[in-house]
């Protein structure tokens, strides 16, 4: 199933600062930490904690968030279902990247080891 054009536009316009606290709540409920969440975000985007905070303060949308990111070369190893979509089959780059992040957060919340989440090989 491929997301619609409207869905892709909605994803691109979502504000990272609005979604980030939801990620924090999700992972902390499962005993994970904000530091681990930031580590996952840094692995995917190359944004360190300081940059993540700046992006939150600037209220950037996901389009800007991912256009300025240096996506990890192993991001294509992120596969599976998230929100009813098979991540590796999503054609729109911004939507796929948002879903990459969603998938990593989901794996963190499910208790996967950081080594497996960060797909270093």
Backbone as JSON Lines, residues from 0, in Angstrom:
{"i":0,"aa":"X","n":[0.84,-1.19,0.0],"ca":[0.0,0.0,0.0],"c":[0.89,1.25,0.0]}
{"i":1,"aa":"X","n":[0.61,2.15,-0.89],"ca":[1.38,3.4,-1.01],"c":[0.56,4.56,-0.45]}
{"i":2,"aa":"X","n":[1.2,5.41,0.38],"ca":[0.48,6.58,0.9],"c":[0.02,7.5,-0.22]}
{"i":3,"aa":"X","n":[-1.09,8.19,-0.01],"ca":[-1.62,9.12,-1.0],"c":[-0.79,10.41,-1.01]}
{"i":4,"aa":"X","n":[-0.99,11.21,-2.05],"ca":[-0.31,12.51,-2.16],"c":[-0.66,13.38,-0.94]}
{"i":5,"aa":"X","n":[-1.92,13.35,-0.53],"ca":[-2.36,14.14,0.62],"c":[-1.66,13.68,1.9]}
{"i":6,"aa":"X","n":[-1.54,12.36,2.04],"ca":[-0.86,11.8,3.21],"c":[0.61,12.25,3.22]}
{"i":7,"aa":"X","n":[1.26,12.2,2.07],"ca":[2.66,12.62,1.97],"c":[2.82,14.09,2.34]}
{"i":8,"aa":"X","n":[1.9,14.92,1.88],"ca":[1.96,16.35,2.2],"c":[1.75,16.59,3.69]}
{"i":9,"aa":"X","n":[0.83,15.85,4.28],"ca":[0.57,15.96,5.71],"c":[1.81,15.57,6.52]}
{"i":10,"aa":"X","n":[2.47,14.49,6.1],"ca":[3.68,14.03,6.79],"c":[4.77,15.1,6.72]}
{"i":11,"aa":"X","n":[4.96,15.67,5.55],"ca":[6.01,16.67,5.34],"c":[5.77,17.92,6.19]}
{"i":12,"aa":"X","n":[4.5,18.27,6.4],"ca":[4.16,19.49,7.13],"c":[4.1,19.31,8.64]}
{"i":13,"aa":"X","n":[4.11,18.06,9.11],"ca":[4.06,17.84,10.56],"c":[5.27,18.48,11.23]}
{"i":14,"aa":"X","n":[5.05,19.06,12.38],"ca":[6.1,19.77,13.1],"c":[6.84,18.77,14.01]}
{"i":15,"aa":"X","n":[8.15,18.68,13.84],"ca":[8.96,17.76,14.64],"c":[8.77,18.0,16.13]}
{"i":16,"aa":"X","n":[8.67,19.27,16.54],"ca":[8.52,19.61,17.97],"c":[7.21,19.07,18.55]}
{"i":17,"aa":"X","n":[6.23,18.84,17.72],"ca":[4.96,18.28,18.17],"c":[5.06,16.77,18.35]}
{"i":18,"aa":"X","n":[5.81,16.12,17.48],"ca":[5.92,14.66,17.49],"c":[6.96,14.17,18.51]}
{"i":19,"aa":"X","n":[8.03,14.92,18.69],"ca":[9.11,14.5,19.58],"c":[8.62,14.13,20.98]}
{"i":20,"aa":"X","n":[7.78,14.97,21.64],"ca":[7.31,14.58,22.99],"c":[6.51,13.28,22.99]}
{"i":21,"aa":"X","n":[5.83,12.99,21.88],"ca":[5.09,11.74,21.76],"c":[6.05,10.55,21.7]}
{"i":22,"aa":"X","n":[7.16,10.74,20.99],"ca":[8.2,9.71,20.97],"c":[8.75,9.48,22.38]}
{"i":23,"aa":"X","n":[9.04,10.57,23.08],"ca":[9.59,10.48,24.44],"c":[8.63,9.72,25.35]}
{"i":24,"aa":"X","n":[7.36,10.08,25.31],"ca":[6.35,9.41,26.14],"c":[6.29,7.92,25.82]}
{"i":25,"aa":"X","n":[6.28,7.6,24.53],"ca":[6.18,6.2,24.1],"c":[7.34,5.37,24.62]}
{"i":26,"aa":"X","n":[8.55,5.88,24.49],"ca":[9.71,5.07,24.88],"c":[9.91,5.04,26.39]}
{"i":27,"aa":"X","n":[9.59,6.15,27.07],"ca":[9.75,6.18,28.53],"c":[8.76,5.25,29.22]}
{"i":28,"aa":"X","n":[7.56,5.09,28.65],"ca":[6.57,4.14,29.19],"c":[7.12,2.72,29.19]}
{"i":29,"aa":"X","n":[8.04,2.47,28.26],"ca":[8.6,1.13,28.11],"c":[9.98,1.0,28.76]}
{"i":30,"aa":"X","n":[10.35,2.01,29.56],"ca":[11.6,1.92,30.31],"c":[12.84,2.36,29.56]}
{"i":31,"aa":"X","n":[12.67,2.98,28.4],"ca":[13.82,3.49,27.65],"c":[14.0,4.97,27.99]}
{"i":32,"aa":"X","n":[15.11,5.55,27.56],"ca":[15.43,6.91,27.97],"c":[15.43,7.87,26.78]}
{"i":33,"aa":"X","n":[15.3,9.15,27.12],"ca":[15.39,10.22,26.12],"c":[16.78,10.2,25.47]}
{"i":34,"aa":"X","n":[17.79,9.87,26.25],"ca":[19.15,9.79,25.71],"c":[19.22,8.71,24.61]}
{"i":35,"aa":"X","n":[18.57,7.57,24.84],"ca":[18.54,6.53,23.82],"c":[17.77,6.99,22.58]}
{"i":36,"aa":"X","n":[16.67,7.69,22.8],"ca":[15.9,8.23,21.68],"c":[16.78,9.17,20.85]}
{"i":37,"aa":"X","n":[17.48,10.07,21.53],"ca":[18.35,11.01,20.81],"c":[19.47,10.28,20.08]}
{"i":38,"aa":"X","n":[19.96,9.19,20.66],"ca":[20.99,8.38,19.99],"c":[20.44,7.79,18.69]}
{"i":39,"aa":"X","n":[19.21,7.32,18.72],"ca":[18.57,6.76,17.53],"c":[18.38,7.85,16.48]}
{"i":40,"aa":"X","n":[17.91,9.02,16.9],"ca":[17.73,10.14,15.97],"c":[19.07,10.56,15.37]}
{"i":41,"aa":"X","n":[20.1,10.61,16.2],"ca":[21.42,10.99,15.7],"c":[21.93,9.96,14.7]}
{"i":42,"aa":"X","n":[21.72,8.68,14.97],"ca":[22.16,7.64,14.04],"c":[21.5,7.84,12.68]}
{"i":43,"aa":"X","n":[20.18,8.11,12.69],"ca":[19.45,8.24,11.44],"c":[19.78,9.53,10.7]}
{"i":44,"aa":"X","n":[19.91,10.64,11.43],"ca":[19.96,11.97,10.79],"c":[21.3,12.69,10.89]}
{"i":45,"aa":"X","n":[22.16,12.25,11.79],"ca":[23.42,12.91,12.14],"c":[23.22,14.14,13.03]}
{"i":46,"aa":"X","n":[21.98,14.38,13.5],"ca":[21.72,15.5,14.4],"c":[22.11,15.12,15.83]}
{"i":47,"aa":"X","n":[22.99,15.91,16.45],"ca":[23.33,15.67,17.85],"c":[22.25,16.28,18.75]}
{"i":48,"aa":"X","n":[22.37,16.07,20.08],"ca":[21.34,16.56,21.01],"c":[21.12,18.06,20.89]}
{"i":49,"aa":"X","n":[22.19,18.82,20.74],"ca":[22.08,20.27,20.63],"c":[21.27,20.66,19.38]}
{"i":50,"aa":"X","n":[21.55,20.0,18.28],"ca":[20.84,20.29,17.03],"c":[19.38,19.87,17.14]}
{"i":51,"aa":"X","n":[19.11,18.72,17.76],"ca":[17.73,18.27,17.96],"c":[16.96,19.34,18.73]}
{"i":52,"aa":"X","n":[17.56,19.86,19.79],"ca":[16.91,20.89,20.6],"c":[16.65,22.16,19.76]}
{"i":53,"aa":"X","n":[17.64,22.55,18.96],"ca":[17.47,23.73,18.1],"c":[16.32,23.53,17.11]}
{"i":54,"aa":"X","n":[16.23,22.34,16.53],"ca":[15.16,22.05,15.57],"c":[13.79,22.07,16.24]}
{"i":55,"aa":"X","n":[13.75,21.61,17.49],"ca":[12.51,21.67,18.27],"c":[12.15,23.13,18.54]}
{"i":56,"aa":"X","n":[13.14,23.91,18.97],"ca":[12.9,25.33,19.27],"c":[12.44,26.1,18.03]}
{"i":57,"aa":"X","n":[12.99,25.76,16.87],"ca":[12.62,26.43,15.62],"c":[11.29,25.93,15.05]}
{"i":58,"aa":"X","n":[10.78,24.84,15.63],"ca":[9.51,24.25,15.18],"c":[9.54,23.9,13.69]}
{"i":59,"aa":"X","n":[10.61,23.25,13.27],"ca":[10.73,22.85,11.86],"c":[9.76,21.71,11.56]}
{"i":60,"aa":"X","n":[9.32,21.68,10.32],"ca":[8.47,20.56,9.89],"c":[9.37,19.4,9.45]}
{"i":61,"aa":"X","n":[8.76,18.24,9.22],"ca":[9.56,17.07,8.86],"c":[10.25,17.24,7.51]}
{"i":62,"aa":"X","n":[9.67,18.0,6.61],"ca":[10.33,18.22,5.33],"c":[11.68,18.9,5.55]}
{"i":63,"aa":"X","n":[11.68,19.99,6.3],"ca":[12.93,20.7,6.6],"c":[13.86,19.82,7.43]}
{"i":64,"aa":"X","n":[13.29,19.12,8.4],"ca":[14.06,18.23,9.27],"c":[14.87,17.24,8.44]}
{"i":65,"aa":"X","n":[14.22,16.58,7.48],"ca":[14.92,15.55,6.71],"c":[15.7,16.11,5.52]}
{"i":66,"aa":"X","n":[15.29,17.24,4.97],"ca":[16.07,17.83,3.87],"c":[17.46,18.25,4.34]}
{"i":67,"aa":"X","n":[17.57,18.65,5.61],"ca":[18.85,19.09,6.14],"c":[19.65,17.99,6.84]}
{"i":68,"aa":"X","n":[19.07,16.82,6.94],"ca":[19.73,15.69,7.62],"c":[20.71,15.0,6.68]}
{"i":69,"aa":"X","n":[21.72,14.4,7.29],"ca":[22.63,13.52,6.54],"c":[22.23,12.11,6.92]}
{"i":70,"aa":"X","n":[21.33,11.53,6.11],"ca":[20.77,10.23,6.44],"c":[21.85,9.15,6.48]}
{"i":71,"aa":"X","n":[21.79,8.32,7.5],"ca":[22.74,7.23,7.66],"c":[22.67,6.3,6.44]}
{"i":72,"aa":"X","n":[23.82,5.89,5.94],"ca":[23.85,5.03,4.75],"c":[23.19,3.67,5.01]}
{"i":73,"aa":"X","n":[23.05,3.27,6.26],"ca":[22.38,2.01,6.58],"c":[20.88,2.17,6.81]}
{"i":74,"aa":"X","n":[20.35,3.37,6.61],"ca":[18.91,3.59,6.81],"c":[18.07,2.68,5.91]}
{"i":75,"aa":"X","n":[18.6,2.35,4.75],"ca":[17.85,1.47,3.83],"c":[17.68,0.06,4.39]}
{"i":76,"aa":"X","n":[18.41,-0.26,5.46],"ca":[18.25,-1.56,6.11],"c":[17.02,-1.59,7.02]}
{"i":77,"aa":"X","n":[16.38,-0.44,7.23],"ca":[15.16,-0.37,8.05],"c":[14.02,-0.91,7.2]}
{"i":78,"aa":"X","n":[13.45,-2.01,7.65],"ca":[12.39,-2.66,6.89],"c":[11.26,-3.06,7.84]}
{"i":79,"aa":"X","n":[10.11,-3.34,7.26],"ca":[8.99,-3.82,8.05],"c":[7.8,-2.89,7.99]}
{"i":80,"aa":"X","n":[6.77,-3.26,8.75],"ca":[5.52,-2.52,8.75],"c":[5.5,-1.49,9.86]}
{"i":81,"aa":"X","n":[4.98,-0.31,9.52],"ca":[4.74,0.73,10.52],"c":[3.51,1.51,10.05]}
{"i":82,"aa":"X","n":[2.54,1.65,10.91],"ca":[1.31,2.39,10.61],"c":[0.63,1.88,9.33]}
{"i":83,"aa":"X","n":[0.69,0.59,9.09],"ca":[0.02,0.0,7.94],"c":[0.78,0.08,6.63]}
{"i":84,"aa":"X","n":[2.0,0.57,6.67],"ca":[2.81,0.7,5.46],"c":[4.09,-0.11,5.6]}
{"i":85,"aa":"X","n":[4.52,-0.72,4.5],"ca":[5.81,-1.39,4.47],"c":[6.84,-0.31,4.16]}
{"i":86,"aa":"X","n":[7.7,-0.02,5.14],"ca":[8.63,1.12,5.07],"c":[9.45,1.11,3.78]}
{"i":87,"aa":"X","n":[10.0,-0.03,3.45],"ca":[10.9,-0.09,2.29],"c":[10.2,0.11,0.96]}
{"i":88,"aa":"X","n":[8.87,0.1,0.94],"ca":[8.12,0.26,-0.31],"c":[7.57,1.68,-0.5]}
{"i":89,"aa":"X","n":[7.74,2.54,0.5],"ca":[7.23,3.91,0.39],"c":[8.12,4.69,-0.57]}
{"i":90,"aa":"X","n":[7.5,5.24,-1.63],"ca":[8.28,5.92,-2.66],"c":[8.64,7.36,-2.31]}
{"i":91,"aa":"X","n":[7.74,8.08,-1.64],"ca":[8.0,9.47,-1.3],"c":[9.13,9.54,-0.26]}
{"i":92,"aa":"X","n":[10.23,10.24,-0.56],"ca":[11.39,10.23,0.34],"c":[11.11,10.78,1.74]}
{"i":93,"aa":"X","n":[10.37,11.87,1.85],"ca":[10.11,12.44,3.18],"c":[9.23,11.5,4.0]}
{"i":94,"aa":"X","n":[8.18,10.98,3.39],"ca":[7.3,10.04,4.1],"c":[8.09,8.81,4.52]}
{"i":95,"aa":"X","n":[8.93,8.27,3.64],"ca":[9.74,7.1,3.97],"c":[10.67,7.41,5.14]}
{"i":96,"aa":"X","n":[11.29,8.58,5.14],"ca":[12.21,8.95,6.21],"c":[11.49,9.14,7.54]}
{"i":97,"aa":"X","n":[10.3,9.74,7.51],"ca":[9.5,9.87,8.73],"c":[9.17,8.48,9.26]}
{"i":98,"aa":"X","n":[8.81,7.58,8.38],"ca":[8.48,6.22,8.78],"c":[9.71,5.45,9.26]}
{"i":99,"aa":"X","n":[10.87,5.76,8.7],"ca":[12.11,5.18,9.24],"c":[12.24,5.56,10.72]}
{"i":100,"aa":"X","n":[12.04,6.84,10.99],"ca":[12.15,7.32,12.37],"c":[11.09,6.66,13.25]}
{"i":101,"aa":"X","n":[9.86,6.59,12.76],"ca":[8.78,5.93,13.51],"c":[9.16,4.48,13.83]}
{"i":102,"aa":"X","n":[9.71,3.8,12.85],"ca":[10.08,2.38,13.01],"c":[11.17,2.24,14.06]}
{"i":103,"aa":"X","n":[12.17,3.11,14.03],"ca":[13.25,3.05,15.02],"c":[12.72,3.31,16.42]}
{"i":104,"aa":"X","n":[11.83,4.29,16.55],"ca":[11.23,4.6,17.86],"c":[10.42,3.4,18.34]}
{"i":105,"aa":"X","n":[9.69,2.78,17.43],"ca":[8.89,1.6,17.77],"c":[9.8,0.47,18.26]}
{"i":106,"aa":"X","n":[10.9,0.24,17.58],"ca":[11.83,-0.81,17.98],"c":[12.44,-0.51,19.35]}
{"i":107,"aa":"X","n":[12.74,0.75,19.59],"ca":[13.28,1.17,20.89],"c":[12.24,0.87,21.98]}
{"i":108,"aa":"X","n":[10.99,1.22,21.73],"ca":[9.92,0.99,22.71],"c":[9.67,-0.49,22.93]}
{"i":109,"aa":"X","n":[9.92,-1.3,21.92],"ca":[9.69,-2.74,22.05],"c":[10.85,-3.47,22.73]}
{"i":110,"aa":"X","n":[11.88,-2.71,23.1],"ca":[12.97,-3.32,23.85],"c":[14.1,-3.92,23.04]}
{"i":111,"aa":"X","n":[14.13,-3.64,21.75],"ca":[15.25,-4.14,20.94],"c":[16.56,-3.55,21.44]}
{"i":112,"aa":"X","n":[17.64,-4.27,21.27],"ca":[18.95,-3.76,21.67],"c":[19.36,-2.63,20.73]}
{"i":113,"aa":"X","n":[20.14,-1.7,21.26],"ca":[20.61,-0.58,20.44],"c":[21.42,-1.09,19.25]}
{"i":114,"aa":"X","n":[22.19,-2.14,19.45],"ca":[23.0,-2.71,18.36],"c":[22.11,-3.1,17.18]}
{"i":115,"aa":"X","n":[20.98,-3.73,17.45],"ca":[20.07,-4.14,16.37],"c":[19.35,-2.94,15.77]}
{"i":116,"aa":"X","n":[18.93,-2.0,16.62],"ca":[18.22,-0.81,16.14],"c":[19.12,0.0,15.2]}
{"i":117,"aa":"X","n":[20.39,0.13,15.56],"ca":[21.3,0.99,14.8],"c":[21.91,0.34,13.57]}
{"i":118,"aa":"X","n":[21.58,-0.91,13.32],"ca":[21.93,-1.59,12.08],"c":[23.33,-1.25,11.58]}
{"i":119,"aa":"X","n":[24.3,-1.52,12.39],"ca":[25.68,-1.17,12.02],"c":[26.39,-2.29,11.27]}
{"i":120,"aa":"X","n":[25.77,-2.81,10.28],"ca":[26.48,-3.81,9.52],"c":[25.56,-4.76,8.92]}
